[in-house]
XYZ file of C-alpha atoms in Angstrom:
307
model
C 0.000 0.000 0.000
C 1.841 2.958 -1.018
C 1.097 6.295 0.657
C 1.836 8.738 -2.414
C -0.671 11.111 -3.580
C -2.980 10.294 -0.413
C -4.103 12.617 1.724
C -2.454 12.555 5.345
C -6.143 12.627 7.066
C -7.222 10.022 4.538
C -4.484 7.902 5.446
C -5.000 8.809 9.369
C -8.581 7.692 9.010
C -7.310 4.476 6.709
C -4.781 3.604 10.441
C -7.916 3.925 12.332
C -10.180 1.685 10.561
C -6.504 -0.741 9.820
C -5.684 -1.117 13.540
C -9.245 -1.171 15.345
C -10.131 -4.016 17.510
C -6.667 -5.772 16.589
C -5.799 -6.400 19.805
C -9.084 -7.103 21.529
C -9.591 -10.209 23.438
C -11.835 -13.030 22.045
C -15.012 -15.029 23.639
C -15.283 -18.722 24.586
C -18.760 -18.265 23.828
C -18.921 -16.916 20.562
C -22.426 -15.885 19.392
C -24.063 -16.104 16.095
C -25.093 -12.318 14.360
C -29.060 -12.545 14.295
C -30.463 -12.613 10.550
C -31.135 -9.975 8.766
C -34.444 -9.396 8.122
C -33.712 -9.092 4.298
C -30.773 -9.981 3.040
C -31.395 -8.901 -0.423
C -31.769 -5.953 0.438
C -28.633 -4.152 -1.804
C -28.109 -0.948 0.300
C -26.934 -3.818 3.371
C -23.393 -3.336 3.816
C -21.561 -6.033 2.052
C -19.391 -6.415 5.607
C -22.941 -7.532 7.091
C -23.278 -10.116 4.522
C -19.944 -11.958 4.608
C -19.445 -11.843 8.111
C -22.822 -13.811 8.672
C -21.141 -16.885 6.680
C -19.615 -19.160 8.664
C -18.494 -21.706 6.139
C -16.426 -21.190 3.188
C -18.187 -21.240 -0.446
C -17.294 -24.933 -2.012
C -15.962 -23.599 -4.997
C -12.724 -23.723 -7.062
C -10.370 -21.969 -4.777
C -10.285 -18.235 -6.045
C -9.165 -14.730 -5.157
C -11.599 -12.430 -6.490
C -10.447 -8.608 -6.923
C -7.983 -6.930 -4.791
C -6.688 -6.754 -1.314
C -9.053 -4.208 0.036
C -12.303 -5.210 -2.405
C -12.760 -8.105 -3.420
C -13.609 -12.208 -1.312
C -12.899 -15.953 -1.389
C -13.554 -18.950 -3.393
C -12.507 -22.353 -1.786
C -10.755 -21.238 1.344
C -9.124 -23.492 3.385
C -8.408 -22.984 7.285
C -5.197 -23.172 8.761
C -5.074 -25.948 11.759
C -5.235 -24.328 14.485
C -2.199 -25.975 15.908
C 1.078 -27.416 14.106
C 4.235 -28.907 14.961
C 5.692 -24.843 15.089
C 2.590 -22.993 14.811
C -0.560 -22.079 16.527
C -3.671 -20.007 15.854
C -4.704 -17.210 18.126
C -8.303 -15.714 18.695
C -10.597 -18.863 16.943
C -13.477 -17.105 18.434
C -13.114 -14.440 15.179
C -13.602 -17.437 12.539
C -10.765 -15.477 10.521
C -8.321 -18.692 10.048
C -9.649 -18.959 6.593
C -7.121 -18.016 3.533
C -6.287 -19.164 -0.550
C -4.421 -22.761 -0.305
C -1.341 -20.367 -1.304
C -1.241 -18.443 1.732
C -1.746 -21.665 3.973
C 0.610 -23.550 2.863
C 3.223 -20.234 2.900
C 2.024 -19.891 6.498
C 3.445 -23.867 7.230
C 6.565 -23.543 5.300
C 7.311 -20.262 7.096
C 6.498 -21.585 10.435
C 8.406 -24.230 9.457
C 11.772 -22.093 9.233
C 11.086 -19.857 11.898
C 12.842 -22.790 14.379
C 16.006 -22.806 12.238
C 16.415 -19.108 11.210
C 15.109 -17.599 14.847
C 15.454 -20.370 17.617
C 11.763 -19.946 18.111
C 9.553 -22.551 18.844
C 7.624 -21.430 16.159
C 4.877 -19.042 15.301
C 1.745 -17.839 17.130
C -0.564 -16.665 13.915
C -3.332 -13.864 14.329
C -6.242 -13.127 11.962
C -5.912 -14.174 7.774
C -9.446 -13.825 6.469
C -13.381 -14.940 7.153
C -14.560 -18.247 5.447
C -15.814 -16.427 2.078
C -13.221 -13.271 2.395
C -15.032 -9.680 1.493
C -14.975 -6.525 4.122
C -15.298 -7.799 7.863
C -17.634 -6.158 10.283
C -14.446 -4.809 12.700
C -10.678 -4.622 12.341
C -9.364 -4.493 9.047
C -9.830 -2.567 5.474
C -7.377 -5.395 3.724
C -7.449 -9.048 4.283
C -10.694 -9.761 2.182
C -9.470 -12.589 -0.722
C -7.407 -14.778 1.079
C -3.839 -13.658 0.930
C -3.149 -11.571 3.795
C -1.822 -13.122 7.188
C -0.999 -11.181 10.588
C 1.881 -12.917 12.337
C 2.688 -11.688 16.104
C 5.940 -10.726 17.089
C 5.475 -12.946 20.135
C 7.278 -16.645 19.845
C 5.220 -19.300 19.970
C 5.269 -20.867 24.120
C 6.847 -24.176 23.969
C 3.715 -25.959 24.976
C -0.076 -25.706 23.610
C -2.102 -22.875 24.148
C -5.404 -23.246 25.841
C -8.775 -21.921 24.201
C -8.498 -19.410 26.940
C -5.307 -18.332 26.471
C -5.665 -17.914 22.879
C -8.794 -14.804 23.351
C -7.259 -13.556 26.409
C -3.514 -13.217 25.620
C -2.234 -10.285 24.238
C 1.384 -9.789 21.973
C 3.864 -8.116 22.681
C 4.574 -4.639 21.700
C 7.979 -4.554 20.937
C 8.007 -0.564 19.744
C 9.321 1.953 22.569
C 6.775 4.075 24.084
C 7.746 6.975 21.975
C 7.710 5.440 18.639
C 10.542 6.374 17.461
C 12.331 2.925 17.444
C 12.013 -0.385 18.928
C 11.803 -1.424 22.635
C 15.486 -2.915 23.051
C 14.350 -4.609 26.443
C 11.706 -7.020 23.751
C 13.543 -6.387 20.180
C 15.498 -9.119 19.319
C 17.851 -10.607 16.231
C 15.257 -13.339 16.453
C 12.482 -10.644 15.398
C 14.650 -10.040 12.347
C 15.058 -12.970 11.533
C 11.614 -14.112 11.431
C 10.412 -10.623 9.169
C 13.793 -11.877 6.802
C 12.123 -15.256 6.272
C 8.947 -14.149 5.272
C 10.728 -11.166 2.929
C 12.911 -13.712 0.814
C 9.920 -15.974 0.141
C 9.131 -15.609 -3.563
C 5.436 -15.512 -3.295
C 5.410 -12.324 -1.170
C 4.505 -8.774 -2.325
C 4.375 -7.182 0.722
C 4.787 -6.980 4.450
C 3.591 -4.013 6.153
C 5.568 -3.077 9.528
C 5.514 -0.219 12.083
C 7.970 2.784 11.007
C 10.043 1.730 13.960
C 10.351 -1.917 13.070
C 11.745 -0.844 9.856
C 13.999 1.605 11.039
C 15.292 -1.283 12.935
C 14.998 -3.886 10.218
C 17.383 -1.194 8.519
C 20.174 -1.625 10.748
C 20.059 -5.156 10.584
C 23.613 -6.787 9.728
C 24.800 -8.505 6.426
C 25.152 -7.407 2.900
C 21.903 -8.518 1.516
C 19.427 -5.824 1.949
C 17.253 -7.113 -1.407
C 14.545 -8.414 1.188
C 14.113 -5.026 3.051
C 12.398 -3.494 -0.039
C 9.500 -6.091 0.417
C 9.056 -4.256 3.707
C 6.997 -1.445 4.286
C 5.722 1.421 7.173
C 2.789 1.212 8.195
C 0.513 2.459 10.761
C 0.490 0.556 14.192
C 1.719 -3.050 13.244
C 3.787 -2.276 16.553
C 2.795 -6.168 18.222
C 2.620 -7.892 14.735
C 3.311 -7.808 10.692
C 1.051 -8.248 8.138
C 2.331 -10.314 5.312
C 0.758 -9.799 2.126
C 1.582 -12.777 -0.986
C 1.482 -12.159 -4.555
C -1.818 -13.168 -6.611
C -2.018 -16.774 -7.600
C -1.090 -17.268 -11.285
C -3.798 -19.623 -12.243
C -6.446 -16.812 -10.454
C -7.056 -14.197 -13.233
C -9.341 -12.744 -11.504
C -7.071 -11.253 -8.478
C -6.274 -8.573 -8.514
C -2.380 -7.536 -7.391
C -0.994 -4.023 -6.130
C 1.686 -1.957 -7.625
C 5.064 -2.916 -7.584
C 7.129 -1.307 -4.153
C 8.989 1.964 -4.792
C 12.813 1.006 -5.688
C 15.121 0.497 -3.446
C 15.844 -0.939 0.398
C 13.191 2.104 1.815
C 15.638 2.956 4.271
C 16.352 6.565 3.001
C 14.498 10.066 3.310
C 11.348 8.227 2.616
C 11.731 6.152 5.930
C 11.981 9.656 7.625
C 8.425 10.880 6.678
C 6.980 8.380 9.463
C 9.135 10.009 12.151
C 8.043 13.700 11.436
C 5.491 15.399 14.320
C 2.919 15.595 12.055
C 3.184 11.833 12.070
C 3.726 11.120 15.524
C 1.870 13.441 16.927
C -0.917 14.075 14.886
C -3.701 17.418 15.047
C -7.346 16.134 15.540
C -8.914 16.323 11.978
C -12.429 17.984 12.199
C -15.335 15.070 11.384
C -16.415 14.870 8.009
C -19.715 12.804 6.622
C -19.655 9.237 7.266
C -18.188 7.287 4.636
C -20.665 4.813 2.439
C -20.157 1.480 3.893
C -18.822 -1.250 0.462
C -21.942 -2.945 -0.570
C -22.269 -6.527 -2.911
C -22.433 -4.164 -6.047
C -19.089 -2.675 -5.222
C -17.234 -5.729 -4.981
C -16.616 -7.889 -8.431
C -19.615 -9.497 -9.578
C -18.084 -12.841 -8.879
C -18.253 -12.154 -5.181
C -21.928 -12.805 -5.379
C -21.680 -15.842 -6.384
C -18.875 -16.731 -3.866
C -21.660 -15.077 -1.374
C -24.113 -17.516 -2.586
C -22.810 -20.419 -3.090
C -23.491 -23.390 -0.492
């Protein structure tokens, strides 16, 4: 997601909506949403729609449009626990992702003992069963290829379905934001960020300013990986890895190539400005129109649909 040409309170407002709820505890007694009272309605929300879908559609697996508009064909949940991995906050139902992204997710875990000396990886949300906008947290993450990972190893035994709503990550920023929190930051940290970087089927992965600046120093000659790796808003307790669009899904949509280069220059220093930091209240503007069914590709109804 590249910030040129966009507005600093549009992008403040875009943080907002981003980082909402991301750290919120979960239920052990997660509740169905009542029905709506009609669905075909097509001024409903399209959020309201999808998030009232538990299952995934039984279709060819697909990614349908982009990052931010778009939903799911065929989605496949990570297992909640593996050999060096384990999914956190079940009660969300957001474990679902593209067969690409899942089996990224195992081969990076996978690595993350070797490259990091961490038991493995503790995984946060990727996606609801048939993609599209969610009801709370994030603007992204709607077809299937978008993954938060915490910056918190994985414990060495298994979590309980307690301790997976009720624990919270680690914030490994310092308190001013200006670069990481040396008393939590640790080579491991890079290491883990590297992994997922090199991995060929990755566009993105979006990082607070500070965890780049400190990504930046890193040791070692190549720095090819660090242009994968991008600022972001909050992302302070986890990153958000982003792969490329499948090549046998011509309908999904990818993002622009990066900028050029390792983004540790001038650019980098933009996030660390006042204006940045310390932001002025913007004055409230009209609500925005929620995304509705006819804003996403046509396909997505079908994907909605589907049994």
């Amino acid at each position: 997601m590249s910030r040129a040409f966009i507005p600093i309170a549009t992008l403040l407002t875009l943080a907002a909506v981003m980082g909402a709820a991301a750290q919120d505890k979960g239920t052990l007694d997660p509740q169905p949403l009542p029905p709506l009272a009609n669905a075909a309605d097509p001024k409903i929300p399209a959020k309201e729609l999808f998030g009232r879908k538990p299952e995934p559609a039984h279709l060819a697996a697909r990614a349908i449009g982009n990052y931010v508009r778009g939903c799911l064909a065929g989605a496949v949940a990570l297992p909640i626990n593996g050999k060096t991995w384990q999914v956190m906050r079940l009660s969300r139902n957001r474990t679902w992702g593209h067969p690409t992204l899942s089996r990224f997710l195992e081969h990076l875990a996978d690595e993350v003992p070797k490259v990091a000396g961490w038991p493995g990886l503790l995984v946060g949300d990727i996606a609801q069963p048939r993609g599209g906008p969610m009801l709370t947290g994030h603007t992204s993450h709607q077809i299937g290829l978008d993954a938060d990972i915490w910056l918190t190893p994985m414990p060495d035994h298994e979590l309980s379905a307690e301790e997976r709503e009720e624990m919270s990550a680690t914030r490994v920023v310092a308190a001013d934001g200006k670069d990481v929190d040396p008393k939590v930051w640790t080579p491991g940290h890079v290491a883990v960020i590297r992994a997922a970087a090199r991995d060929p089927h990755v566009e993105r992965i979006f990082v607070n300013a500070a965890i780049k600046r400190a990504l930046c120093r890193a040791p070692g000659t190549d720095r090819a990986w660090l242009h994968k790796v991008r600022p972001w808003w909050h992302h302070d307790y986890h990153f958000h890895v982003r792969i490329r669009c499948p090549d046998d899904n011509p309908d999904c949509r990818g993002q622009p190539p990066a900028p050029s280069g390792d983004g540790c220059g001038k650019e980098l220093d933009w996030w660390f400005t006042d204006a940045v930091l310390h932001p002025k209240p913007e004055p409230p503007g009209p609500p925005k129109p929620p995304v509705k069914i006819a804003d996403l590709p046509p396909a997505c109804r079908q994907v909605l649909m589907a049994p």
